[in-house]
Amino acid sequence: MSTHDSNGTATPMAPASTPTGSAGFTGPGGPAARPHRRATSGMAIATLILGVAGFLVITIPVSLVLGVLSLVRTGRQGQKGKGLATTGMVLAVAWAVGLAVVVAKAADSPEPARDAKGQISEATQAAPEKLKVGDCVAQINDTEVSDVRAQPCSRPGSGKVFAIFQLTHRAWPGEAAANKRAGDDCVKRYERSRQQAKKQSEIQFLRPTEASWRLGDRRVVCLVVPKA
């Protein structure tokens, strides 16, 4: 459709209706921009994952550094993920505190009282790493221990340390593999020693847990223990 001006020249006119399917209003700059969806920071996600994996120890400082960088970046770039980064950092700190408590407890474990010959002279609590070949301990009933009751070998029912060695795996081998390796090696070492128990006995051992392994513990303590 057209109209004419006073000079008789035809002037085009825009349609009066809005085209079907159009959305929103137009402004001087063209069509209205759609709402922008904020992306989640990949660094924040990595911080959370590393925080959860704090038992690996090495991930703790990495998680904290990434967390700080992530908080700065999400603030500047308007990304999502502050909550993820904060949670990851909290988990990393919690792991650090927990591991520090374990280390401090082991370090504070007293040295067994010994006589002039180096033999344990009185019963006392001691960490497994304080034991030596020839030492004796009270019966161990728990499946996981941080301390044992070191005592003179003259005490009835004492288990005697006959060998100490280190596991050679680089990475944590798993519960089953650690048990098998420690048990098999203790049996072989007892057989080679040709020792003879005075009573019917069995071989027991103390080996690293997964948590202590992450802290560098590889020590296995082999004991020959009278059967109850």
Coordinates of C-alpha atoms in Angstrom, one line a residue:
M1 CA 0.0 0.0 0.0
S2 CA 1.3 3.5 -0.7
T3 CA 0.4 7.1 -0.1
H4 CA 1.2 10.3 -1.9
D5 CA 2.8 13.5 -0.6
S6 CA 1.7 17.0 -1.6
N7 CA 3.8 16.7 -4.8
G8 CA 2.1 13.6 -5.9
T9 CA 5.2 11.4 -5.3
A10 CA 4.5 8.0 -3.9
T11 CA 6.0 7.3 -0.4
P12 CA 6.4 3.7 0.9
M13 CA 4.9 3.0 4.3
A14 CA 5.9 0.3 6.8
P15 CA 3.4 -2.4 7.7
A16 CA 1.3 -1.4 10.7
S17 CA 1.4 -4.9 12.4
T18 CA 4.3 -6.7 14.1
P19 CA 5.6 -9.8 12.2
T20 CA 4.3 -13.1 13.6
G21 CA 6.8 -14.8 15.9
S22 CA 8.8 -11.6 16.8
A23 CA 9.6 -11.4 20.5
G24 CA 10.4 -8.4 22.7
F25 CA 11.0 -4.8 21.6
T26 CA 13.5 -3.3 19.4
G27 CA 15.6 -0.3 20.4
P28 CA 18.1 2.1 18.7
G29 CA 20.7 -0.7 18.7
G30 CA 18.6 -3.4 17.1
P31 CA 16.9 -6.5 18.6
A32 CA 17.0 -6.9 22.4
A33 CA 19.8 -9.2 23.6
R34 CA 18.8 -12.4 25.2
P35 CA 19.7 -13.0 28.9
H36 CA 23.3 -14.2 29.3
R37 CA 23.9 -17.5 31.0
R38 CA 26.9 -17.5 33.3
A39 CA 29.3 -20.3 32.9
T40 CA 30.6 -22.3 35.8
S41 CA 34.3 -21.9 36.5
G42 CA 36.3 -25.0 35.6
M43 CA 38.9 -24.0 38.1
A44 CA 36.2 -24.0 40.8
I45 CA 35.2 -27.5 39.8
A46 CA 38.8 -28.7 40.0
T47 CA 39.2 -27.1 43.4
L48 CA 36.2 -29.2 44.7
I49 CA 37.5 -32.4 43.2
L50 CA 41.0 -31.9 44.6
G51 CA 39.5 -31.0 48.0
V52 CA 37.6 -34.3 48.1
A53 CA 40.8 -36.1 47.2
G54 CA 42.7 -34.5 50.1
F55 CA 43.7 -38.0 51.4
L56 CA 46.3 -37.9 48.6
V57 CA 48.1 -35.1 50.6
I58 CA 49.6 -33.6 47.5
T59 CA 46.2 -32.3 46.4
I60 CA 45.8 -30.2 49.5
P61 CA 48.1 -27.3 48.6
V62 CA 47.0 -27.5 44.9
S63 CA 43.3 -27.2 46.0
L64 CA 44.0 -24.2 48.2
V65 CA 45.9 -22.3 45.4
L66 CA 43.3 -23.1 42.8
G67 CA 40.6 -22.1 45.2
V68 CA 42.0 -18.6 45.8
L69 CA 42.6 -18.1 42.0
S70 CA 39.1 -19.3 41.3
L71 CA 37.5 -16.9 43.8
V72 CA 39.3 -14.0 42.2
R73 CA 38.5 -15.0 38.7
T74 CA 34.8 -15.7 39.3
G75 CA 34.5 -12.3 40.9
R76 CA 36.1 -10.5 37.9
Q77 CA 34.5 -12.5 35.1
G78 CA 31.1 -13.0 36.7
Q79 CA 31.3 -16.8 36.5
K80 CA 29.5 -19.2 38.8
G81 CA 31.4 -21.5 41.1
K82 CA 32.3 -19.5 44.3
G83 CA 30.4 -22.1 46.4
L84 CA 32.3 -25.0 44.7
A85 CA 35.6 -23.3 45.3
T86 CA 34.9 -22.5 48.9
T87 CA 33.7 -26.1 49.6
G88 CA 36.9 -27.5 48.0
M89 CA 39.1 -25.2 50.1
V90 CA 37.2 -26.2 53.3
L91 CA 37.7 -29.9 52.6
A92 CA 41.4 -29.4 51.9
V93 CA 41.9 -27.6 55.2
A94 CA 39.9 -30.3 57.0
W95 CA 42.2 -33.0 55.4
A96 CA 45.3 -31.0 56.4
V97 CA 44.1 -30.7 60.0
G98 CA 43.2 -34.4 60.3
L99 CA 46.5 -35.5 58.8
A100 CA 48.4 -33.2 61.1
V101 CA 46.7 -34.7 64.1
V102 CA 47.7 -38.2 63.0
V103 CA 51.3 -37.1 62.5
A104 CA 51.4 -35.3 65.9
K105 CA 50.0 -38.3 67.7
A106 CA 52.5 -40.6 66.2
A107 CA 55.4 -38.2 67.1
D108 CA 54.2 -37.9 70.6
S109 CA 54.0 -41.6 71.2
P110 CA 56.5 -42.4 74.0
E111 CA 59.6 -44.5 73.5
P112 CA 59.3 -47.8 75.4
A113 CA 61.3 -47.8 78.6
R114 CA 64.4 -50.0 78.1
D115 CA 67.1 -51.5 80.3
A116 CA 70.8 -51.3 79.7
K117 CA 70.6 -54.2 77.2
G118 CA 67.9 -52.4 75.2
Q119 CA 65.1 -54.7 76.3
I120 CA 61.7 -53.3 77.3
S121 CA 61.6 -53.1 81.1
E122 CA 58.1 -52.0 81.7
A123 CA 54.7 -51.9 80.0
T124 CA 53.9 -48.8 78.1
Q125 CA 51.9 -47.6 75.1
A126 CA 54.1 -47.1 72.0
A127 CA 53.6 -46.5 68.3
P128 CA 54.4 -49.5 66.0
E129 CA 57.3 -47.5 64.5
K130 CA 59.0 -47.4 68.0
L131 CA 59.3 -51.2 68.1
K132 CA 62.5 -53.1 67.4
V133 CA 63.2 -56.8 66.6
G134 CA 63.1 -58.7 69.8
D135 CA 60.5 -56.4 71.5
C136 CA 57.3 -57.9 72.8
V137 CA 53.7 -56.5 72.9
A138 CA 50.5 -57.5 74.5
Q139 CA 47.8 -59.2 72.5
I140 CA 46.4 -57.1 69.7
N141 CA 42.6 -57.5 69.2
D142 CA 41.8 -54.4 67.0
T143 CA 42.1 -54.5 63.2
E144 CA 43.5 -51.0 63.1
V145 CA 45.8 -49.5 65.8
S146 CA 47.8 -46.4 66.3
D147 CA 49.5 -47.6 69.5
V148 CA 50.3 -51.0 70.9
R149 CA 51.1 -52.1 74.5
A150 CA 54.8 -52.8 74.5
Q151 CA 55.9 -54.9 77.5
P152 CA 58.6 -57.2 78.8
C153 CA 58.8 -60.5 77.0
S154 CA 58.4 -62.3 80.4
R155 CA 54.7 -61.3 80.5
P156 CA 52.4 -64.2 79.6
G157 CA 50.8 -64.1 76.1
S158 CA 53.3 -61.6 74.7
G159 CA 53.8 -61.4 71.0
K160 CA 57.4 -61.1 69.9
V161 CA 58.7 -59.0 67.0
F162 CA 60.9 -61.2 64.8
A163 CA 61.2 -59.1 61.6
I164 CA 60.7 -55.6 60.3
F165 CA 60.7 -54.6 56.7
Q166 CA 59.5 -52.0 54.2
L167 CA 56.9 -52.5 51.5
T168 CA 58.2 -51.4 48.1
H169 CA 55.1 -50.4 46.2
R170 CA 55.1 -46.8 44.9
A171 CA 51.4 -46.4 45.1
W172 CA 48.9 -47.7 47.7
P173 CA 48.4 -51.3 46.6
G174 CA 44.9 -51.7 48.2
E175 CA 43.9 -53.5 51.4
A176 CA 44.0 -57.0 49.9
A177 CA 47.3 -56.7 48.2
A178 CA 48.9 -55.0 51.3
N179 CA 47.7 -57.8 53.5
K180 CA 48.9 -60.5 51.2
R181 CA 52.3 -59.0 50.7
A182 CA 52.9 -58.3 54.4
G183 CA 51.6 -61.8 55.4
D184 CA 53.6 -63.7 52.8
D185 CA 56.8 -61.9 53.6
C186 CA 56.4 -62.3 57.3
V187 CA 55.9 -66.1 56.9
K188 CA 59.0 -66.4 54.6
R189 CA 61.1 -64.4 57.1
Y190 CA 60.0 -66.6 60.0
E191 CA 60.8 -69.7 58.0
R192 CA 64.3 -68.4 57.2
S193 CA 64.9 -67.5 60.8
R194 CA 64.4 -71.1 61.9
Q195 CA 63.0 -69.9 65.2
Q196 CA 61.0 -72.4 67.2
A197 CA 58.0 -71.1 69.2
K198 CA 57.7 -72.5 72.7
K199 CA 53.9 -72.7 72.4
Q200 CA 51.5 -73.2 69.6
S201 CA 51.6 -69.8 67.9
E202 CA 50.5 -67.8 64.8
I203 CA 52.1 -65.1 62.8
Q204 CA 50.6 -61.6 62.9
F205 CA 51.7 -58.4 61.4
L206 CA 51.3 -54.6 61.6
R207 CA 51.2 -52.9 58.3
P208 CA 50.5 -49.3 57.0
T209 CA 46.9 -48.2 56.6
E210 CA 45.9 -46.2 53.5
A211 CA 46.0 -43.0 55.5
S212 CA 49.5 -43.7 56.9
W213 CA 50.7 -44.8 53.5
R214 CA 49.9 -41.3 52.2
L215 CA 52.2 -40.0 54.9
G216 CA 55.1 -42.1 53.8
D217 CA 54.6 -45.1 56.1
R218 CA 55.8 -48.4 54.5
R219 CA 56.8 -50.3 57.6
V220 CA 55.7 -53.9 58.4
V221 CA 56.2 -55.4 61.8
C222 CA 56.1 -59.2 62.0
L223 CA 55.1 -60.9 65.2
V224 CA 54.9 -64.5 66.4
V225 CA 52.0 -64.6 68.9
P226 CA 50.9 -67.5 71.2
K227 CA 47.4 -68.7 70.3
A228 CA 44.8 -67.9 73.0

